[in-house]
XYZ file of C-alpha atoms in Angstrom:
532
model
C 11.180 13.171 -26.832
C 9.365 9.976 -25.934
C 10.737 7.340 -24.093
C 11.737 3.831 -25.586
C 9.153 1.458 -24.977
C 9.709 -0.979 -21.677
C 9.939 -4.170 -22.151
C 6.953 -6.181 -21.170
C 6.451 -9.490 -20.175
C 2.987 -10.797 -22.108
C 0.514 -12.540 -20.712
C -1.432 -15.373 -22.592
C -4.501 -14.953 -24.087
C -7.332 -16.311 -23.340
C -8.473 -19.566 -25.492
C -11.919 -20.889 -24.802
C -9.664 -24.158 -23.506
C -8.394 -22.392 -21.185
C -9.418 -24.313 -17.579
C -8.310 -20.939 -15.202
C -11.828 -19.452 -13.561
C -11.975 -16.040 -13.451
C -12.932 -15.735 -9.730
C -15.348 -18.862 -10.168
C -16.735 -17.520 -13.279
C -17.163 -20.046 -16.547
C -13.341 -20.502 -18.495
C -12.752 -16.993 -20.448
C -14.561 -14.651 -18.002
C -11.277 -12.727 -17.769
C -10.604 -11.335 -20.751
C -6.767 -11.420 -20.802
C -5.286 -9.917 -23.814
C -2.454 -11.177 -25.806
C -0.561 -7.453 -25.485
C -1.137 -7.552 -21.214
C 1.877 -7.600 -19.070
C 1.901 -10.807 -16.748
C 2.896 -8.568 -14.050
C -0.186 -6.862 -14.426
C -3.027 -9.289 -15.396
C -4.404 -12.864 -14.858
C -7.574 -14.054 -14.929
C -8.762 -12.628 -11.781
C -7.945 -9.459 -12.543
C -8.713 -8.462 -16.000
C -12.188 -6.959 -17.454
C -14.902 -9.459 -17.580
C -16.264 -10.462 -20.878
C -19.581 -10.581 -19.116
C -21.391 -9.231 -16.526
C -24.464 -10.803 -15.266
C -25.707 -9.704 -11.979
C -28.995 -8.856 -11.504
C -30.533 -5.818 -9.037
C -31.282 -8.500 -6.871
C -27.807 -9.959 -6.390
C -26.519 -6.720 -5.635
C -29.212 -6.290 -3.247
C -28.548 -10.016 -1.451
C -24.873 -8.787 -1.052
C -25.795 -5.752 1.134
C -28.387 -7.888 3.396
C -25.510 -10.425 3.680
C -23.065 -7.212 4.824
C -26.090 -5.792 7.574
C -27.527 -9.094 8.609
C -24.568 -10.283 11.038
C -24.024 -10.053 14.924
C -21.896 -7.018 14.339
C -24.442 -5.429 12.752
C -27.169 -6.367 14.904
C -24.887 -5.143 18.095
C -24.088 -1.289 15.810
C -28.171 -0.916 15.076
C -29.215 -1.944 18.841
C -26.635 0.568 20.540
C -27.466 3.495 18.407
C -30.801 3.254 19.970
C -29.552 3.163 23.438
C -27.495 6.096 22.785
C -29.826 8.528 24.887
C -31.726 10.123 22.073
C -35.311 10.098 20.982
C -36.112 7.586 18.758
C -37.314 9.282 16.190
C -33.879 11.114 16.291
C -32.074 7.332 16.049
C -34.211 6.750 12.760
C -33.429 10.422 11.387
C -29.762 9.984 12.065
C -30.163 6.065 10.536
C -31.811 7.640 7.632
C -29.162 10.368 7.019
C -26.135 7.855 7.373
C -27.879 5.149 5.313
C -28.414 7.381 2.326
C -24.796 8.770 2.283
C -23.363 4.944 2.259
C -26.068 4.712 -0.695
C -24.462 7.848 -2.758
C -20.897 6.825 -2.051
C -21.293 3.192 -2.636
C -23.094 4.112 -6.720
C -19.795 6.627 -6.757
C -17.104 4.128 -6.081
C -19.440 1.321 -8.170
C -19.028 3.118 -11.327
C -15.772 2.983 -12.459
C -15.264 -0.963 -11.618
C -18.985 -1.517 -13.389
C -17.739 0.558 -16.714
C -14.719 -1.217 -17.179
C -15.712 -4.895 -15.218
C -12.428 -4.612 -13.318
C -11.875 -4.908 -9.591
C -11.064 -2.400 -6.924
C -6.807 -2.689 -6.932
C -7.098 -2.676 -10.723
C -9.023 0.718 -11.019
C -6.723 2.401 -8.714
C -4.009 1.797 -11.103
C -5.531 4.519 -12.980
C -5.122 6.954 -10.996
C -2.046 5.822 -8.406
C -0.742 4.325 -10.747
C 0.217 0.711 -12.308
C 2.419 -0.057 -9.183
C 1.325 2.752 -6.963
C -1.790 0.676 -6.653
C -0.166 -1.819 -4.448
C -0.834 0.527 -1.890
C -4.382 0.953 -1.153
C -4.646 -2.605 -2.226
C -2.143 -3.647 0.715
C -4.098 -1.148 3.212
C -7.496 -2.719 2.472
C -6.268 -6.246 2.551
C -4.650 -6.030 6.166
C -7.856 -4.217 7.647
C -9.964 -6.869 5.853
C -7.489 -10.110 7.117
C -7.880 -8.688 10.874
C -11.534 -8.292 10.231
C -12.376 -11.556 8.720
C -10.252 -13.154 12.010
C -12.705 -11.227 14.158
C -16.055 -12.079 12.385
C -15.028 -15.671 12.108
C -14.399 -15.610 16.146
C -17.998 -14.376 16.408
C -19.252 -17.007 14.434
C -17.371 -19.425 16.294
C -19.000 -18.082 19.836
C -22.526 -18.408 18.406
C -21.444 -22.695 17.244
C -19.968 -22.936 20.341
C -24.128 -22.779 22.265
C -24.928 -25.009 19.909
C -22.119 -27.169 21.200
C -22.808 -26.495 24.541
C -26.790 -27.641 24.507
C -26.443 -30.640 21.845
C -23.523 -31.774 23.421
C -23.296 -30.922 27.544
C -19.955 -32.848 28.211
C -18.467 -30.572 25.800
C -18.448 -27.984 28.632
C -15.413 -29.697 29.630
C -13.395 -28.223 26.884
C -14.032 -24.698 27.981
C -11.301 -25.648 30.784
C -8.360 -26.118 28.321
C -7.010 -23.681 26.270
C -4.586 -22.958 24.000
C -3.175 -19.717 22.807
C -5.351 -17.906 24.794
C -8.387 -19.842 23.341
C -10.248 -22.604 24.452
C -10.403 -26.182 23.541
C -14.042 -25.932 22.362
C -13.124 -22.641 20.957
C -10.335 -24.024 18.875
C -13.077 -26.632 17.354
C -15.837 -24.171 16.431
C -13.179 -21.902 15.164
C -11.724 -24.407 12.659
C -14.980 -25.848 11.319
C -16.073 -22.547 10.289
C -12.266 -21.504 8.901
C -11.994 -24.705 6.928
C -16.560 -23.655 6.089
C -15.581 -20.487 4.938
C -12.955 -21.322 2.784
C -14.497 -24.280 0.967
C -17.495 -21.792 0.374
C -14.931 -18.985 -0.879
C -12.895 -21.918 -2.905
C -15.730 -22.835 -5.299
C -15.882 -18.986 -6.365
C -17.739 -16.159 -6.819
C -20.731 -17.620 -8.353
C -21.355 -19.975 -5.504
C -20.621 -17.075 -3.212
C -23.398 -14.737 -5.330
C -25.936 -18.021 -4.501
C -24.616 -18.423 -0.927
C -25.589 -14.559 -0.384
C -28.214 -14.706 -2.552
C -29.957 -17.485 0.137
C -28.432 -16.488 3.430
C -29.422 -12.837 3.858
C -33.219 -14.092 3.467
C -33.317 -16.554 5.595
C -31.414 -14.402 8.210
C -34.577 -12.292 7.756
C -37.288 -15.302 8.383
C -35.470 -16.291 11.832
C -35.069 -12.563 13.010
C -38.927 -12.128 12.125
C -39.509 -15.733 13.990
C -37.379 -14.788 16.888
C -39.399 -10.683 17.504
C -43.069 -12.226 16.787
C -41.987 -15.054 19.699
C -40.569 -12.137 22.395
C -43.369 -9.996 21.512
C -45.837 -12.226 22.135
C -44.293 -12.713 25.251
C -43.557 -9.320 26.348
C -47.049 -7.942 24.570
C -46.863 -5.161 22.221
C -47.520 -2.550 24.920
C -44.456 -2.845 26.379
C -42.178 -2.636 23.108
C -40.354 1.174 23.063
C -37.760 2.159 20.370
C -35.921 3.678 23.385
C -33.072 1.541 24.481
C -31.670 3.995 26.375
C -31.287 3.497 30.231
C -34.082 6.074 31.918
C -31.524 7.356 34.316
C -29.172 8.473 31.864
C -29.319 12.452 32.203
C -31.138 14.948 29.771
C -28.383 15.884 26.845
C -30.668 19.109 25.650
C -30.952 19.985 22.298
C -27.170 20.768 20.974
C -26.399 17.385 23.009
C -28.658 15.498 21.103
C -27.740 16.929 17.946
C -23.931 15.728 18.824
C -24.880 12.423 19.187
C -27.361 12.365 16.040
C -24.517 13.403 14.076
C -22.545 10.827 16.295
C -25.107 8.128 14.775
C -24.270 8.832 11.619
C -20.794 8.718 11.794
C -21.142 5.367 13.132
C -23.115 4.093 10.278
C -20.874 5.852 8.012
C -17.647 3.837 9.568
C -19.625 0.838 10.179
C -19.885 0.343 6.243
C -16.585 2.188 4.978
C -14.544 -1.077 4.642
C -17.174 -3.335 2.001
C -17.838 0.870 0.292
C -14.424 0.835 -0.377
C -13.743 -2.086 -2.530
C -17.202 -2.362 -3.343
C -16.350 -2.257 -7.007
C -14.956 -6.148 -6.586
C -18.839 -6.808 -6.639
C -19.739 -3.878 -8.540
C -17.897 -5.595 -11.642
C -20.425 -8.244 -12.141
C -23.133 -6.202 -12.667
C -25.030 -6.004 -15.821
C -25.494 -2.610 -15.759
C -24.916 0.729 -13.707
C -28.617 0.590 -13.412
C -28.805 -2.463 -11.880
C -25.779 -2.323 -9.239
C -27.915 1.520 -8.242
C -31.313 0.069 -7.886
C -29.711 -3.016 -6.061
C -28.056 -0.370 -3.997
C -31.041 1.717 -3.055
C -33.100 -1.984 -1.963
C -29.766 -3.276 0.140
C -29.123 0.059 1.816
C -31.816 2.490 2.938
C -34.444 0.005 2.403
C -32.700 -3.080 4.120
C -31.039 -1.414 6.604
C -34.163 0.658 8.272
C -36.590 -2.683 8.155
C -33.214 -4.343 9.940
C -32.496 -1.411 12.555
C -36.809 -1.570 13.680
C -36.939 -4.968 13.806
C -33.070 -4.975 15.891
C -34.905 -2.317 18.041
C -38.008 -4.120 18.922
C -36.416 -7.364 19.335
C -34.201 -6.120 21.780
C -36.920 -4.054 23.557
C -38.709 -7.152 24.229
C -36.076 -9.001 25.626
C -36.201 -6.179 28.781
C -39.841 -7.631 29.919
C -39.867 -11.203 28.798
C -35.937 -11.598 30.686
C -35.845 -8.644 33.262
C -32.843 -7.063 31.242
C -32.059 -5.704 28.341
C -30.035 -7.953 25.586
C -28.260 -6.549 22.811
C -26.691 -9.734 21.262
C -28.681 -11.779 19.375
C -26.656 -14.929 20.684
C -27.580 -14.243 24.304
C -30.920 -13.911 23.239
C -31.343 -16.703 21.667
C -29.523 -18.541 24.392
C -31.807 -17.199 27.215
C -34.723 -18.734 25.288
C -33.139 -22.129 26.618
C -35.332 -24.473 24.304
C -33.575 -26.800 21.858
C -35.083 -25.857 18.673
C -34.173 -22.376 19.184
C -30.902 -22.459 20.118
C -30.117 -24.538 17.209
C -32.032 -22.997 15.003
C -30.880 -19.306 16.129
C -27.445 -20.221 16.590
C -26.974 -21.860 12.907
C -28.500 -18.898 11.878
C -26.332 -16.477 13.365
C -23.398 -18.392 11.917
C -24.916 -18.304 8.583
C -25.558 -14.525 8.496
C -21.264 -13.699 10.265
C -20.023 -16.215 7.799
C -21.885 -14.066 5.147
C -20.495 -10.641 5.694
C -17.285 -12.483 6.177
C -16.925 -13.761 3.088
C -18.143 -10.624 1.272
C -16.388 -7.723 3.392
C -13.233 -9.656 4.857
C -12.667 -12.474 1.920
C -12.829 -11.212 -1.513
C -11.234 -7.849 -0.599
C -8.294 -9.576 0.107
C -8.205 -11.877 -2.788
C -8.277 -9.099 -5.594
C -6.161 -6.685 -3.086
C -3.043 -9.652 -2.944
C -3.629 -10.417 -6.184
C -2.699 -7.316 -7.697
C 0.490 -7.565 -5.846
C 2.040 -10.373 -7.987
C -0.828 -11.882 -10.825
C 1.501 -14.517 -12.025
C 2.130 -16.254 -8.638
C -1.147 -14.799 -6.734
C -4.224 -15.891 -7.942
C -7.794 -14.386 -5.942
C -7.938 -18.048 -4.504
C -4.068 -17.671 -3.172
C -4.705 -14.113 -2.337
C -7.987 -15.274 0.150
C -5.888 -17.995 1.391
C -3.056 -15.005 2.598
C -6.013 -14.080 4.171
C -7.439 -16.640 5.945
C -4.212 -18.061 6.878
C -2.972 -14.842 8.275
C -6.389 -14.061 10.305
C -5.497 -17.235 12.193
C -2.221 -15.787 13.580
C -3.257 -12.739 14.234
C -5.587 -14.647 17.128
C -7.922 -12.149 17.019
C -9.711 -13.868 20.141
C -6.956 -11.973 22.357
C -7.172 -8.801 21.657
C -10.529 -8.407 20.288
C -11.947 -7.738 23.635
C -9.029 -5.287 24.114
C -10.480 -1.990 23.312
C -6.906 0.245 23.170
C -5.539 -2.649 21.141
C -8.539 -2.409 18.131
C -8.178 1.298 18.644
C -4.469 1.391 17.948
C -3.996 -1.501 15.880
C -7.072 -1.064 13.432
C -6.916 2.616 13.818
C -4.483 3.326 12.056
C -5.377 1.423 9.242
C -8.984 2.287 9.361
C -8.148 5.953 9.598
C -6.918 5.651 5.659
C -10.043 4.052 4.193
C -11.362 7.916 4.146
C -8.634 9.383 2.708
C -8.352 6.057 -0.095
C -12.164 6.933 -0.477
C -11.402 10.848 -1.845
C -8.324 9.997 -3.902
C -10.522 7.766 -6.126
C -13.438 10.004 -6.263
C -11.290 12.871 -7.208
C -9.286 10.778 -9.665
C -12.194 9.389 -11.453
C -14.710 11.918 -11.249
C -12.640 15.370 -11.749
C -8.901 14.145 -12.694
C -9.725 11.741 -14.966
C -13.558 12.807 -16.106
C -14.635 9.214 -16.397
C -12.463 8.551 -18.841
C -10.820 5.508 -18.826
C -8.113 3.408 -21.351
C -8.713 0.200 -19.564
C -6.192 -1.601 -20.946
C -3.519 0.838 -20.182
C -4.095 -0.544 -17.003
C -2.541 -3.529 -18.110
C 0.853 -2.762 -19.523
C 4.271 -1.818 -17.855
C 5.258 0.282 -20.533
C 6.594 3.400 -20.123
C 4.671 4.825 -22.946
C 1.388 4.007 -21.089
C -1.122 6.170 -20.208
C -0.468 4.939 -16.173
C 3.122 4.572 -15.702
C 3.792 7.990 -14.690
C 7.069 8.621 -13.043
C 8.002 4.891 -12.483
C 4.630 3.488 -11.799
C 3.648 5.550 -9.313
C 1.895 8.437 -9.665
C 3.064 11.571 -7.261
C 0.424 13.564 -6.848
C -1.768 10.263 -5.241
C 1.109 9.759 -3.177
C 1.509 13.326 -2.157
C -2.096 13.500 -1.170
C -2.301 10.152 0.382
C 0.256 11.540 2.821
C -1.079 15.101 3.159
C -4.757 13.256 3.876
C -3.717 10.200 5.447
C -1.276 11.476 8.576
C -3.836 14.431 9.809
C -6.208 11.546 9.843
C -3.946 8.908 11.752
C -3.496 11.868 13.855
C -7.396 12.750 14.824
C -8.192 8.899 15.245
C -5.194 8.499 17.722
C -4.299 11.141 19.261
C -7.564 12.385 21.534
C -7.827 8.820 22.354
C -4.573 8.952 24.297
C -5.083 12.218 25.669
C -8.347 11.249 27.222
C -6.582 8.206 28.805
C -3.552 10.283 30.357
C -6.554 11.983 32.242
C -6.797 15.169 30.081
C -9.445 16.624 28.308
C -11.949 14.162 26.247
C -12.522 15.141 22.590
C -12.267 10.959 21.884
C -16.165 11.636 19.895
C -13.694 13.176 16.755
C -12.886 9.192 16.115
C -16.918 9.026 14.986
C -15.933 11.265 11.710
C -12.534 10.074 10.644
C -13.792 9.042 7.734
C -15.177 12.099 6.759
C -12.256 14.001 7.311
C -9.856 12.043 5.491
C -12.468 11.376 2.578
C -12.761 15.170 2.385
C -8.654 15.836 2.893
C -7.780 13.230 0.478
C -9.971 14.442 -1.893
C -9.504 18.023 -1.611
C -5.107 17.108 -1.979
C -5.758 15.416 -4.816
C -7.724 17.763 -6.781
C -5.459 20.627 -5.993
C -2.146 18.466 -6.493
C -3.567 17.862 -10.237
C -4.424 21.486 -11.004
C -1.457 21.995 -10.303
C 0.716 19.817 -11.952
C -1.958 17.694 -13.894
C -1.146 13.413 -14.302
C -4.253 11.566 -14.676
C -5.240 11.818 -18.248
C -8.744 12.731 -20.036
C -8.295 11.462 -23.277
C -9.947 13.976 -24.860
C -11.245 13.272 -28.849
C -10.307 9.966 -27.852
C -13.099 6.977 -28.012
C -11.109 3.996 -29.151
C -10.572 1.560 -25.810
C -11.584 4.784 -23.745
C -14.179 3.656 -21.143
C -16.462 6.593 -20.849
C -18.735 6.817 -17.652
C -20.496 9.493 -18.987
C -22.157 7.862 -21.454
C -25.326 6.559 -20.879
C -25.676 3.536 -21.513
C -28.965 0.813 -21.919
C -29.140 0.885 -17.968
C -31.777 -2.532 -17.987
């Protein structure tokens, strides 16, 4: 017997008067309709009625995500890691292209339908149940974006420091564990950040659009200047120290596979919720070739010219420098500084806004539509990364590991649930607006709102994977055996356990629906589509 129908509370539709911005898009980008539940929908959050990113936006997006200090740091140490380097670049390679394949799998579903990361996981945890990989993402993200805006601030505070020499004064008073100078270069580029973020996602797409370009001119600058001071004979794409002992063949294989768990992780957070860009593009064709240009492509010319920049710094200072802000710094001439420095900014504020921001905005969003809009939800965020004060235990390595661990140790297993849900439970069939209604007749209310098996096999995926990522960590540090390297693949292994649970937990008892013979309001991914 079929259930009464719940009672929903409707959201308004969408008039062309309507002043609301769909995430900074023109009035009437969100196509709310008259029959969505408030609880569910807003402007943020529903389908767009167009999508109009090119390739090339998708590709700015991925040099803004790569072109940062963190990034620069991740590509430099690989290299130093004690392998050859044409291992390094065969490892880079490998990693680079499975980012590439997961990032087109996850884009899908959010291009089809033009809805956001939280909102496609309603499909298959559920309209409720997807509260909770929207929560996980946005806490990992709000720590994150506290971090990267710290960095930021350390690369503003040279500037300070050269243009302005009294300010050296400020270093000696601190607050919170921060200091005075600190505090200053950390608030102009929280209240920078957030005016960028508040004008929405089409200043954003220009912001990125500009930024990871003109990261690319300075970085070229900056290697051309050290190599002409170091000459070209003296460049190696070996940054690894030439004491460090001979690993041997299954050695170096461990850390090649090491490599590309690191790129893996290093990009697992922005793959995950990738689909909050994904949305805006035109077509599936588009957000891949965009994809292919901002990954392999990007990423290897980034990595060689990381490698050689940093090689050069070994003859032209006597040492080798793997942060692009002491590098710049030891160049000790105005222009430079400034110039670098700014730049630096430029490129941490980028990945900021597009890996740490916007998560966050769709992910708190989803929580509560009628009181949260994507502006309030990145405000959560920025407000809360400021508490956190990231400064003091950034540099705490057993505090990231701990903290951030356990949270980061679920992005894998988040990862497999959609891919199974989308790909093999659901078949890439989609009623989008079922996503949108609290009725108990919909196609995603299953028992209460949550769906059991994604629950089930977030738990069956998600505590092994806690586990792994904490547990040989602490062992090694009571002075026991050292398997700590297993942290390199968590997200493998909870990608591959939380897919795997799911799949078998809907053979079994099968929840996500196919809609088989159905084509009305069915979003069907396997349809192929003009892809120009």
């Amino acid at each position: 017997m079929t259930p009464p129908p719940r009672t929903s509370a409707v959201a308004p539709p969408t008039t062309p008067q309507d002043i609301v911005e769909a995430a900074g898009h023109p009035s009437g980008s969100g196509n709310v309709k008259p029959h969505y539940d408030s609880r569910l929908a807003n402007e943020d959050l529903a389908p767009l009625r167009t999508q109009k990113w090119s390739w090339y936006n998708i590709f700015a997006f991925w040099m803004s995500d790569v072109h940062s200090v963190g990034g620069y740091v991740t590509a430099g140490s690989l290299f130093a890691l004690g392998i050859a380097a044409w291992q390094v670049l065969v490892a880079l390679v490998v990693g680079i292209v499975i980012v590439q394949i997961f990032t087109n799998l996850v884009a899908k579903p959010s291009q089809k339908t033009g809805v956001p990361y939280p909102v496609i996981n309603r499909a298959i945890f559920g309209v409720k149940g997807a509260n909770i990989p929207a929560i996980i993402r946005g806490l990992i993200a709000i720590a994150w974006y506290g971090v990267q805006t710290f960095l930021a601030a350390q690369s503003l505070n040279i500037v300070f420091l050269k243009f302005f020499p009294g300010s050296a004064a400020l270093l000696d008073v601190s607050f919170l564990g921060l200091s005075a100078l600190g505090w200053i270069s950390y608030s102009i580029l929280w209240v920078a950040q957030v005016a960028l973020f508040w004008n929405g996602m089409e200043v954003i797409r220009r912001f990125i659009d500009w930024a990871g370009p003109a990261v690319y001119v300075v970085m070229i600058v900056l290697a051309v200047y050290l190599i002409s001071q170091a000459g070209w004979e003296n460049i190696s794409l070996d940054l690894s120290d030439p004491a460090q002992p001979d690993v041997g063949f299954w050695g170096s294989l461990g850390l090649m596979f090491m490599a590309i768990g690191v790129v893996v992780s290093y990009f697992s957070g922005p793959m995950l919720n990738f689909g909050d860009f994904a949305r805006y593009g035109k077509s599936f064709g588009a957000v891949k070739k965009g994809n292919f240009w901002g990954l392999p492509v990007n990423f290897l010319f980034f990595s060689l010219l990381v490698v050689i920049t940093a090689s050069a710094t070994v003859p032209v200072f006597g040492e080798l420098i793997t942060d692009p802000i002491h590098t710049v710094e030891r160049i000790d001439t105005p222009v430079a500084i400034l110039l670098g420095g700014l730049t630096f900014v430029t490129a941490t504020v980028g990945i900021n806004i597009v890996a740490n921001f916007i998560a966050p905005a769709f992910d708190f969003s989803n929580v509560a539509p009628q009181k949260i809009s994507w502006r309030t939800g990145g405000m959560i965020a920025a407000v809360g990364s400021v508490f956190l004060l990231p400064w003091n235990w950034y540099s705490d390595a057993t505090a990231i590991h701990y903290s951030l661990g356990l949270l980061a140790a679920l992005i894998g297993p988040l990862f497999g649930l959609l891919i199974a849900g989308y790909y093999i439970a659901a078949r890439q069939r989609i009623r989008t607006d079922d996503m949108f209604t609290m009725s108990e007749t919909g196609a995603y209310w299953y028992r209460n709102g949550y769906n059991p098996n994604a629950l089930k096999a977030l738990l069956w995926a998600g505590i092994p994977t806690i586990v792994i990522a904490v547990l040989p960590k602490l062992i090694a540090d009571l002075g026991l055996f050292d398997i700590s390297w297993i942290g390199n693949f968590t997200w493998f292994i909870g990608c591959g356990l939380g897919f795997l649970a799911f799949t078998v937990l809907e053979r079994i008892d099968p929840r996500v629906p196919t809609f088989d013979g159905e084509t009305e309001g069915i979003s069907d991914g396997t349809v192929t589509e003009d892809e120009s």
